[in-house]
Short mmCIF file of N, CA and C in Angstrom, two decimals:
data_model
loop_
_atom_site.label_atom_id
_atom_site.label_comp_id
_atom_site.label_asym_id
_atom_site.label_seq_id
_atom_site.Cartn_x
_atom_site.Cartn_y
_atom_site.Cartn_z
N MET A 1 -148.92 -54.58 -138.55
CA MET A 1 -148.84 -55.88 -139.24
C MET A 1 -150.20 -56.31 -139.69
N ASP A 2 -150.26 -57.10 -140.74
CA ASP A 2 -151.54 -57.60 -141.25
C ASP A 2 -152.21 -58.46 -140.18
N ASP A 3 -153.55 -58.45 -140.24
CA ASP A 3 -154.31 -59.25 -139.28
C ASP A 3 -154.12 -60.74 -139.51
N HIS A 4 -153.84 -61.09 -140.71
CA HIS A 4 -153.73 -62.51 -141.04
C HIS A 4 -152.26 -62.97 -140.95
N LEU A 5 -152.04 -63.95 -140.07
CA LEU A 5 -150.74 -64.57 -140.01
C LEU A 5 -150.82 -65.88 -140.76
N THR A 6 -149.80 -66.13 -141.58
CA THR A 6 -149.77 -67.36 -142.34
C THR A 6 -149.42 -68.54 -141.43
N LYS A 7 -150.12 -69.61 -141.60
CA LYS A 7 -149.84 -70.86 -140.89
C LYS A 7 -148.70 -71.58 -141.63
N ILE A 8 -147.84 -72.26 -140.87
CA ILE A 8 -146.73 -72.95 -141.50
C ILE A 8 -147.21 -73.89 -142.57
N ASN A 9 -148.32 -74.58 -142.37
CA ASN A 9 -148.78 -75.50 -143.39
C ASN A 9 -149.31 -74.82 -144.63
N GLU A 10 -149.41 -73.48 -144.62
CA GLU A 10 -149.84 -72.74 -145.83
C GLU A 10 -148.65 -72.26 -146.63
N LEU A 11 -147.41 -72.41 -146.15
CA LEU A 11 -146.27 -71.88 -146.82
C LEU A 11 -146.09 -72.48 -148.23
N GLU A 12 -146.44 -73.75 -148.36
CA GLU A 12 -146.31 -74.39 -149.67
C GLU A 12 -147.11 -73.69 -150.77
N SER A 13 -148.22 -73.15 -150.40
CA SER A 13 -149.06 -72.45 -151.40
C SER A 13 -148.37 -71.17 -151.90
N PHE A 14 -147.34 -70.69 -151.17
CA PHE A 14 -146.57 -69.54 -151.58
C PHE A 14 -145.27 -69.94 -152.25
N ASN A 15 -145.04 -71.27 -152.48
CA ASN A 15 -143.79 -71.80 -152.96
C ASN A 15 -142.65 -71.51 -152.02
N VAL A 16 -142.91 -71.55 -150.74
CA VAL A 16 -141.98 -71.30 -149.68
C VAL A 16 -141.80 -72.59 -148.87
N GLU A 17 -140.55 -72.93 -148.55
CA GLU A 17 -140.26 -74.13 -147.76
C GLU A 17 -139.60 -73.79 -146.46
N LEU A 18 -139.83 -74.55 -145.42
CA LEU A 18 -139.12 -74.40 -144.14
C LEU A 18 -137.85 -75.25 -144.26
N VAL A 19 -136.69 -74.60 -144.24
CA VAL A 19 -135.41 -75.22 -144.58
C VAL A 19 -134.43 -75.11 -143.37
N SER A 20 -133.67 -76.15 -143.16
CA SER A 20 -132.62 -76.10 -142.10
C SER A 20 -131.63 -75.01 -142.42
N ILE A 21 -131.32 -74.20 -141.42
CA ILE A 21 -130.35 -73.08 -141.61
C ILE A 21 -128.97 -73.61 -141.83
N HIS A 22 -128.70 -74.87 -141.53
CA HIS A 22 -127.36 -75.43 -141.65
C HIS A 22 -127.01 -75.67 -143.12
N TYR A 23 -127.94 -75.73 -144.00
CA TYR A 23 -127.67 -75.95 -145.43
C TYR A 23 -127.39 -74.65 -146.18
N LEU A 24 -127.75 -73.53 -145.57
CA LEU A 24 -127.73 -72.24 -146.30
C LEU A 24 -126.36 -71.63 -146.23
N LYS A 25 -125.97 -70.92 -147.34
CA LYS A 25 -124.63 -70.41 -147.43
C LYS A 25 -124.66 -68.88 -147.63
N PRO A 26 -124.26 -68.16 -146.59
CA PRO A 26 -124.20 -66.69 -146.70
C PRO A 26 -122.96 -66.26 -147.54
N HIS A 27 -123.02 -65.09 -148.11
CA HIS A 27 -121.85 -64.58 -148.83
C HIS A 27 -121.50 -63.15 -148.36
N GLU A 28 -122.25 -62.61 -147.42
CA GLU A 28 -122.00 -61.25 -146.95
C GLU A 28 -121.98 -61.21 -145.40
N GLU A 29 -121.17 -60.29 -144.90
CA GLU A 29 -121.10 -60.05 -143.46
C GLU A 29 -122.42 -59.42 -142.95
N ILE A 30 -122.56 -59.42 -141.68
CA ILE A 30 -123.76 -58.80 -141.04
C ILE A 30 -123.39 -57.49 -140.38
N ASP A 31 -124.29 -56.53 -140.44
CA ASP A 31 -124.17 -55.26 -139.74
C ASP A 31 -124.92 -55.46 -138.41
N ASN A 32 -124.18 -55.36 -137.27
CA ASN A 32 -124.79 -55.63 -135.99
C ASN A 32 -125.92 -54.72 -135.61
N ASN A 33 -125.81 -53.43 -136.00
CA ASN A 33 -126.94 -52.52 -135.71
C ASN A 33 -128.19 -52.93 -136.45
N ARG A 34 -128.02 -53.26 -137.71
CA ARG A 34 -129.16 -53.70 -138.55
C ARG A 34 -129.71 -55.03 -138.01
N LEU A 35 -128.82 -55.91 -137.56
CA LEU A 35 -129.23 -57.17 -136.97
C LEU A 35 -130.16 -56.94 -135.78
N THR A 36 -129.81 -56.03 -134.92
CA THR A 36 -130.59 -55.72 -133.71
C THR A 36 -131.96 -55.22 -134.11
N GLU A 37 -132.01 -54.33 -135.14
CA GLU A 37 -133.31 -53.82 -135.59
C GLU A 37 -134.21 -54.92 -136.12
N ILE A 38 -133.61 -55.75 -136.97
CA ILE A 38 -134.41 -56.82 -137.61
C ILE A 38 -134.84 -57.85 -136.58
N LYS A 39 -133.98 -58.14 -135.60
CA LYS A 39 -134.30 -59.13 -134.57
C LYS A 39 -135.54 -58.65 -133.77
N GLU A 40 -135.50 -57.35 -133.38
CA GLU A 40 -136.63 -56.79 -132.64
C GLU A 40 -137.92 -56.85 -133.43
N SER A 41 -137.82 -56.58 -134.74
CA SER A 41 -138.98 -56.61 -135.62
C SER A 41 -139.54 -58.02 -135.73
N ILE A 42 -138.69 -58.99 -135.91
CA ILE A 42 -139.11 -60.36 -136.07
C ILE A 42 -139.76 -60.89 -134.80
N ILE A 43 -139.16 -60.56 -133.68
CA ILE A 43 -139.73 -61.02 -132.41
C ILE A 43 -141.08 -60.41 -132.18
N LYS A 44 -141.21 -59.12 -132.48
CA LYS A 44 -142.46 -58.41 -132.24
C LYS A 44 -143.55 -58.72 -133.27
N GLU A 45 -143.15 -58.71 -134.56
CA GLU A 45 -144.14 -58.82 -135.63
C GLU A 45 -144.14 -60.11 -136.45
N GLY A 46 -143.14 -60.95 -136.20
CA GLY A 46 -143.03 -62.20 -136.97
C GLY A 46 -142.18 -61.96 -138.23
N LEU A 47 -142.02 -63.01 -138.99
CA LEU A 47 -141.19 -62.93 -140.20
C LEU A 47 -142.14 -62.57 -141.35
N LYS A 48 -141.92 -61.42 -141.96
CA LYS A 48 -142.80 -60.94 -142.99
C LYS A 48 -142.59 -61.57 -144.38
N PHE A 49 -141.33 -61.84 -144.65
CA PHE A 49 -140.90 -62.38 -145.97
C PHE A 49 -139.90 -63.51 -145.81
N PRO A 50 -139.92 -64.50 -146.67
CA PRO A 50 -138.92 -65.55 -146.62
C PRO A 50 -137.60 -65.01 -147.11
N ILE A 51 -136.54 -65.73 -146.85
CA ILE A 51 -135.26 -65.33 -147.46
C ILE A 51 -135.21 -65.92 -148.84
N VAL A 52 -134.36 -65.40 -149.72
CA VAL A 52 -134.24 -65.87 -151.12
C VAL A 52 -132.91 -66.60 -151.24
N VAL A 53 -133.02 -67.84 -151.76
CA VAL A 53 -131.90 -68.78 -151.82
C VAL A 53 -131.82 -69.46 -153.20
N ASP A 54 -130.61 -69.67 -153.69
CA ASP A 54 -130.45 -70.43 -154.95
C ASP A 54 -130.75 -71.91 -154.63
N ILE A 55 -131.58 -72.53 -155.42
CA ILE A 55 -132.03 -73.89 -155.23
C ILE A 55 -130.86 -74.91 -155.36
N GLU A 56 -129.89 -74.59 -156.20
CA GLU A 56 -128.78 -75.54 -156.40
C GLU A 56 -127.67 -75.39 -155.37
N SER A 57 -127.12 -74.21 -155.24
CA SER A 57 -125.96 -73.96 -154.41
C SER A 57 -126.29 -73.68 -152.98
N LYS A 58 -127.55 -73.29 -152.70
CA LYS A 58 -128.05 -72.88 -151.35
C LYS A 58 -127.42 -71.57 -150.91
N ILE A 59 -126.92 -70.75 -151.86
CA ILE A 59 -126.40 -69.45 -151.57
C ILE A 59 -127.53 -68.47 -151.29
N ILE A 60 -127.43 -67.70 -150.23
CA ILE A 60 -128.43 -66.75 -149.89
C ILE A 60 -128.28 -65.52 -150.77
N LEU A 61 -129.35 -65.14 -151.46
CA LEU A 61 -129.33 -63.96 -152.34
C LEU A 61 -129.90 -62.75 -151.58
N ASP A 62 -130.84 -62.98 -150.69
CA ASP A 62 -131.45 -61.91 -149.92
C ASP A 62 -131.94 -62.49 -148.60
N GLY A 63 -131.49 -61.88 -147.47
CA GLY A 63 -131.95 -62.35 -146.17
C GLY A 63 -130.86 -62.75 -145.20
N HIS A 64 -129.68 -62.24 -145.41
CA HIS A 64 -128.55 -62.59 -144.50
C HIS A 64 -128.89 -62.21 -143.01
N HIS A 65 -129.44 -61.04 -142.82
CA HIS A 65 -129.72 -60.61 -141.45
C HIS A 65 -130.87 -61.44 -140.82
N ARG A 66 -131.87 -61.81 -141.63
CA ARG A 66 -132.94 -62.63 -141.09
C ARG A 66 -132.41 -63.99 -140.70
N LEU A 67 -131.52 -64.56 -141.50
CA LEU A 67 -130.88 -65.82 -141.18
C LEU A 67 -130.10 -65.65 -139.86
N ALA A 68 -129.35 -64.58 -139.72
CA ALA A 68 -128.57 -64.37 -138.50
C ALA A 68 -129.45 -64.25 -137.28
N VAL A 69 -130.61 -63.65 -137.41
CA VAL A 69 -131.58 -63.60 -136.33
C VAL A 69 -132.02 -64.97 -135.92
N PHE A 70 -132.33 -65.84 -136.90
CA PHE A 70 -132.77 -67.19 -136.57
C PHE A 70 -131.64 -67.96 -135.88
N LYS A 71 -130.43 -67.76 -136.30
CA LYS A 71 -129.26 -68.41 -135.64
C LYS A 71 -129.16 -67.92 -134.18
N GLU A 72 -129.26 -66.60 -133.98
CA GLU A 72 -129.22 -66.03 -132.61
C GLU A 72 -130.29 -66.57 -131.72
N LEU A 73 -131.49 -66.74 -132.31
CA LEU A 73 -132.66 -67.25 -131.54
C LEU A 73 -132.65 -68.78 -131.42
N GLU A 74 -131.62 -69.42 -132.04
CA GLU A 74 -131.46 -70.86 -132.05
C GLU A 74 -132.69 -71.58 -132.66
N ILE A 75 -133.18 -71.00 -133.73
CA ILE A 75 -134.26 -71.60 -134.53
C ILE A 75 -133.62 -72.27 -135.74
N ASP A 76 -133.78 -73.61 -135.82
CA ASP A 76 -133.03 -74.41 -136.81
C ASP A 76 -133.57 -74.34 -138.23
N LYS A 77 -134.76 -73.82 -138.45
CA LYS A 77 -135.31 -73.74 -139.78
C LYS A 77 -135.90 -72.38 -140.05
N ILE A 78 -135.82 -72.00 -141.36
CA ILE A 78 -136.29 -70.66 -141.76
C ILE A 78 -137.07 -70.80 -143.07
N PRO A 79 -138.09 -70.01 -143.25
CA PRO A 79 -138.82 -70.03 -144.53
C PRO A 79 -137.93 -69.52 -145.68
N VAL A 80 -137.88 -70.26 -146.75
CA VAL A 80 -137.00 -69.98 -147.90
C VAL A 80 -137.86 -70.00 -149.19
N TYR A 81 -137.57 -68.98 -150.00
CA TYR A 81 -138.12 -68.92 -151.36
C TYR A 81 -136.97 -69.22 -152.31
N TYR A 82 -137.06 -70.33 -153.06
CA TYR A 82 -135.94 -70.69 -153.91
C TYR A 82 -136.05 -70.08 -155.32
N VAL A 83 -134.92 -69.72 -155.85
CA VAL A 83 -134.82 -69.31 -157.23
C VAL A 83 -133.65 -70.06 -157.89
N ASN A 84 -133.59 -69.98 -159.19
CA ASN A 84 -132.49 -70.60 -159.97
C ASN A 84 -131.48 -69.51 -160.27
N TYR A 85 -130.36 -69.52 -159.57
CA TYR A 85 -129.32 -68.50 -159.73
C TYR A 85 -128.76 -68.40 -161.13
N SER A 86 -128.79 -69.52 -161.85
CA SER A 86 -128.27 -69.50 -163.20
C SER A 86 -129.20 -68.81 -164.20
N ASP A 87 -130.39 -68.47 -163.75
CA ASP A 87 -131.37 -67.75 -164.63
C ASP A 87 -130.75 -66.44 -165.03
N LYS A 88 -130.72 -66.14 -166.33
CA LYS A 88 -130.13 -64.93 -166.87
C LYS A 88 -130.87 -63.70 -166.41
N LYS A 89 -132.11 -63.86 -165.96
CA LYS A 89 -132.88 -62.69 -165.47
C LYS A 89 -132.38 -62.15 -164.14
N ILE A 90 -131.63 -62.98 -163.44
CA ILE A 90 -131.04 -62.56 -162.14
C ILE A 90 -129.65 -62.04 -162.38
N ILE A 91 -129.46 -60.78 -161.96
CA ILE A 91 -128.16 -60.14 -162.17
C ILE A 91 -127.68 -59.59 -160.81
N ILE A 92 -126.45 -59.18 -160.81
CA ILE A 92 -125.84 -58.62 -159.58
C ILE A 92 -125.62 -57.11 -159.84
N ASP A 93 -126.19 -56.33 -158.94
CA ASP A 93 -125.89 -54.90 -158.87
C ASP A 93 -125.16 -54.73 -157.56
N THR A 94 -124.74 -53.50 -157.24
CA THR A 94 -124.09 -53.31 -155.96
C THR A 94 -124.64 -52.09 -155.30
N TRP A 95 -124.42 -52.02 -153.99
CA TRP A 95 -124.81 -50.90 -153.16
C TRP A 95 -123.68 -49.90 -153.12
N ASN A 96 -122.48 -50.26 -153.59
CA ASN A 96 -121.28 -49.38 -153.50
C ASN A 96 -120.45 -49.58 -154.77
N GLU A 97 -119.18 -49.16 -154.74
CA GLU A 97 -118.35 -49.21 -155.90
C GLU A 97 -117.76 -50.58 -156.23
N ILE A 98 -117.89 -51.52 -155.34
CA ILE A 98 -117.35 -52.87 -155.56
C ILE A 98 -118.17 -53.59 -156.58
N ARG A 99 -117.57 -54.12 -157.65
CA ARG A 99 -118.29 -54.89 -158.68
C ARG A 99 -117.98 -56.34 -158.55
N VAL A 100 -119.04 -57.16 -158.50
CA VAL A 100 -118.84 -58.60 -158.42
C VAL A 100 -119.77 -59.31 -159.39
N THR A 101 -119.42 -60.53 -159.69
CA THR A 101 -120.23 -61.36 -160.57
C THR A 101 -120.78 -62.55 -159.81
N LYS A 102 -121.67 -63.30 -160.43
CA LYS A 102 -122.17 -64.49 -159.75
C LYS A 102 -121.03 -65.48 -159.47
N ASP A 103 -120.07 -65.56 -160.42
CA ASP A 103 -118.92 -66.47 -160.18
C ASP A 103 -118.09 -65.97 -159.02
N ASP A 104 -117.92 -64.66 -158.84
CA ASP A 104 -117.21 -64.14 -157.66
C ASP A 104 -117.90 -64.57 -156.37
N ILE A 105 -119.19 -64.50 -156.36
CA ILE A 105 -119.97 -64.84 -155.18
C ILE A 105 -119.80 -66.35 -154.86
N ILE A 106 -119.91 -67.17 -155.90
CA ILE A 106 -119.76 -68.60 -155.69
C ILE A 106 -118.37 -68.92 -155.17
N LYS A 107 -117.32 -68.29 -155.74
CA LYS A 107 -115.97 -68.49 -155.28
C LYS A 107 -115.79 -68.08 -153.85
N MET A 108 -116.38 -66.93 -153.50
CA MET A 108 -116.27 -66.44 -152.10
C MET A 108 -116.92 -67.42 -151.13
N VAL A 109 -118.12 -67.93 -151.49
CA VAL A 109 -118.79 -68.87 -150.62
C VAL A 109 -117.95 -70.15 -150.50
N ASN A 110 -117.38 -70.63 -151.58
CA ASN A 110 -116.54 -71.85 -151.55
C ASN A 110 -115.28 -71.66 -150.78
N SER A 111 -114.79 -70.41 -150.68
CA SER A 111 -113.58 -70.14 -149.90
C SER A 111 -113.85 -70.04 -148.41
N GLY A 112 -115.12 -69.92 -148.06
CA GLY A 112 -115.49 -69.76 -146.65
C GLY A 112 -115.39 -68.34 -146.14
N LYS A 113 -115.07 -67.42 -147.01
CA LYS A 113 -114.97 -66.00 -146.67
C LYS A 113 -116.26 -65.27 -147.01
N LEU A 114 -116.40 -64.05 -146.52
CA LEU A 114 -117.62 -63.27 -146.79
C LEU A 114 -117.25 -61.89 -147.34
N PHE A 115 -118.12 -61.38 -148.23
CA PHE A 115 -117.99 -60.03 -148.68
C PHE A 115 -118.44 -59.09 -147.55
N PRO A 116 -117.99 -57.83 -147.58
CA PRO A 116 -118.51 -56.89 -146.60
C PRO A 116 -120.05 -56.74 -146.76
N ASN A 117 -120.70 -56.33 -145.69
CA ASN A 117 -122.10 -56.10 -145.69
C ASN A 117 -122.49 -55.15 -146.82
N LYS A 118 -123.61 -55.41 -147.46
CA LYS A 118 -124.18 -54.60 -148.57
C LYS A 118 -123.21 -54.44 -149.72
N THR A 119 -122.51 -55.54 -150.06
CA THR A 119 -121.66 -55.52 -151.29
C THR A 119 -122.54 -55.80 -152.51
N THR A 120 -123.43 -56.81 -152.36
CA THR A 120 -124.22 -57.21 -153.54
C THR A 120 -125.68 -56.84 -153.38
N LYS A 121 -126.30 -56.61 -154.52
CA LYS A 121 -127.74 -56.36 -154.61
C LYS A 121 -128.22 -57.20 -155.75
N HIS A 122 -128.95 -58.27 -155.45
CA HIS A 122 -129.49 -59.13 -156.50
C HIS A 122 -130.75 -58.57 -157.10
N MET A 123 -130.78 -58.47 -158.39
CA MET A 123 -131.90 -57.90 -159.12
C MET A 123 -132.44 -58.95 -160.06
N ILE A 124 -133.71 -58.82 -160.40
CA ILE A 124 -134.36 -59.73 -161.33
C ILE A 124 -135.15 -58.98 -162.36
N PHE A 125 -135.07 -59.40 -163.61
CA PHE A 125 -135.74 -58.69 -164.68
C PHE A 125 -137.22 -59.13 -164.76
N SER A 126 -138.10 -58.17 -164.85
CA SER A 126 -139.51 -58.43 -165.03
C SER A 126 -140.06 -57.52 -166.08
N ASN A 127 -141.36 -57.51 -166.24
CA ASN A 127 -142.03 -56.64 -167.23
C ASN A 127 -141.71 -55.13 -167.00
N ASN A 128 -141.42 -54.81 -165.77
CA ASN A 128 -141.20 -53.38 -165.39
C ASN A 128 -139.66 -53.07 -165.36
N GLY A 129 -138.85 -53.94 -165.92
CA GLY A 129 -137.39 -53.75 -165.87
C GLY A 129 -136.82 -54.47 -164.65
N TYR A 130 -135.63 -54.07 -164.25
CA TYR A 130 -134.97 -54.74 -163.12
C TYR A 130 -135.51 -54.21 -161.79
N ARG A 131 -135.80 -55.18 -160.91
CA ARG A 131 -136.23 -54.88 -159.54
C ARG A 131 -135.44 -55.70 -158.57
N HIS A 132 -135.40 -55.28 -157.34
CA HIS A 132 -134.70 -56.08 -156.29
C HIS A 132 -135.33 -57.47 -156.17
N ILE A 133 -134.50 -58.46 -155.98
CA ILE A 133 -134.99 -59.85 -155.98
C ILE A 133 -136.03 -60.08 -154.92
N SER A 134 -136.03 -59.29 -153.83
CA SER A 134 -137.02 -59.48 -152.79
C SER A 134 -138.44 -59.15 -153.30
N SER A 135 -138.53 -58.41 -154.39
CA SER A 135 -139.83 -58.05 -154.90
C SER A 135 -140.65 -59.22 -155.44
N ILE A 136 -140.03 -60.39 -155.67
CA ILE A 136 -140.74 -61.56 -156.18
C ILE A 136 -141.19 -62.47 -155.03
N THR A 137 -140.81 -62.19 -153.83
CA THR A 137 -141.17 -63.07 -152.72
C THR A 137 -142.54 -62.73 -152.18
N PRO A 138 -143.27 -63.71 -151.76
CA PRO A 138 -144.61 -63.46 -151.19
C PRO A 138 -144.49 -62.97 -149.75
N ARG A 139 -145.45 -62.15 -149.33
CA ARG A 139 -145.50 -61.76 -147.94
C ARG A 139 -146.12 -62.94 -147.14
N ILE A 140 -145.40 -63.46 -146.15
CA ILE A 140 -145.86 -64.61 -145.44
C ILE A 140 -146.38 -64.34 -144.01
N ASN A 141 -145.84 -63.36 -143.31
CA ASN A 141 -146.27 -63.01 -141.94
C ASN A 141 -146.39 -64.23 -141.04
N VAL A 142 -145.28 -64.89 -140.81
CA VAL A 142 -145.22 -66.09 -139.94
C VAL A 142 -144.77 -65.73 -138.55
N ASN A 143 -145.51 -66.13 -137.57
CA ASN A 143 -145.14 -65.92 -136.16
C ASN A 143 -144.05 -66.87 -135.77
N ILE A 144 -143.01 -66.36 -135.08
CA ILE A 144 -141.89 -67.17 -134.65
C ILE A 144 -142.34 -68.36 -133.82
N SER A 145 -143.29 -68.17 -132.94
CA SER A 145 -143.72 -69.27 -132.09
C SER A 145 -144.31 -70.44 -132.92
N GLU A 146 -144.93 -70.10 -134.03
CA GLU A 146 -145.48 -71.19 -134.90
C GLU A 146 -144.34 -71.96 -135.56
N ILE A 147 -143.29 -71.24 -135.99
CA ILE A 147 -142.13 -71.95 -136.55
C ILE A 147 -141.55 -72.87 -135.50
N LEU A 148 -141.36 -72.41 -134.29
CA LEU A 148 -140.79 -73.24 -133.23
C LEU A 148 -141.67 -74.45 -132.89
N ASN A 149 -143.02 -74.26 -132.88
CA ASN A 149 -143.91 -75.36 -132.63
C ASN A 149 -143.85 -76.41 -133.73
N THR A 150 -143.72 -75.96 -134.96
CA THR A 150 -143.63 -76.91 -136.10
C THR A 150 -142.37 -77.67 -136.05
N ILE A 151 -141.28 -77.04 -135.74
CA ILE A 151 -139.97 -77.74 -135.64
C ILE A 151 -140.01 -78.81 -134.57
N LYS A 152 -140.58 -78.49 -133.41
CA LYS A 152 -140.69 -79.45 -132.30
C LYS A 152 -141.50 -80.65 -132.69
N LYS A 153 -142.48 -80.51 -133.55
CA LYS A 153 -143.33 -81.64 -133.97
C LYS A 153 -142.63 -82.57 -134.96
N GLN A 154 -141.61 -82.07 -135.63
CA GLN A 154 -140.95 -82.85 -136.69
C GLN A 154 -139.99 -83.87 -136.12
#
C-alpha cells in the first residue's frame, strides 16, 4: 500500500464525499467469496478507491462489494465519487451474455430486486475510448479507523 493515507478531511479535494450507506441503491447481488476477499483487503490495507454512484438516483455503478463490507462492519458512511448517470459518455457493457440498459437498471432498483453478480459493467468514454468507470476515480487510501473516528465526531 502507498505510504500516504488520505485524511478524511482531504476527500473533498478528490471530489469524494463521505455518504450514508442508507441512501445508496445497489442493483447487483454480491458474491460471498469475493466479499470475503475484499473485506480482508479493506481491513488490512484500508479503502483504496471510493465507490461510484449516480448523483441523482444514488444507484451504485461500481462498488457493490465495498458497500457490503461497510454494511458488515457496521460503518454507516462510505466514500463516494458521484457521476451523472444520464451522461451519454457512460454506457452499460456486460460481463456475460445478459444485455441491460440504464433504464433496465433503474427499473430493477425501483422494483427492489437485484441483477445477478457481475451482470453490468459501467464504462465511460474518454480520449482513449471506453474504459471501466472505476478508471475515473481517484485513489484515496483511507484507513477504516479514520472513517469510524470521523463518523463518531459528527
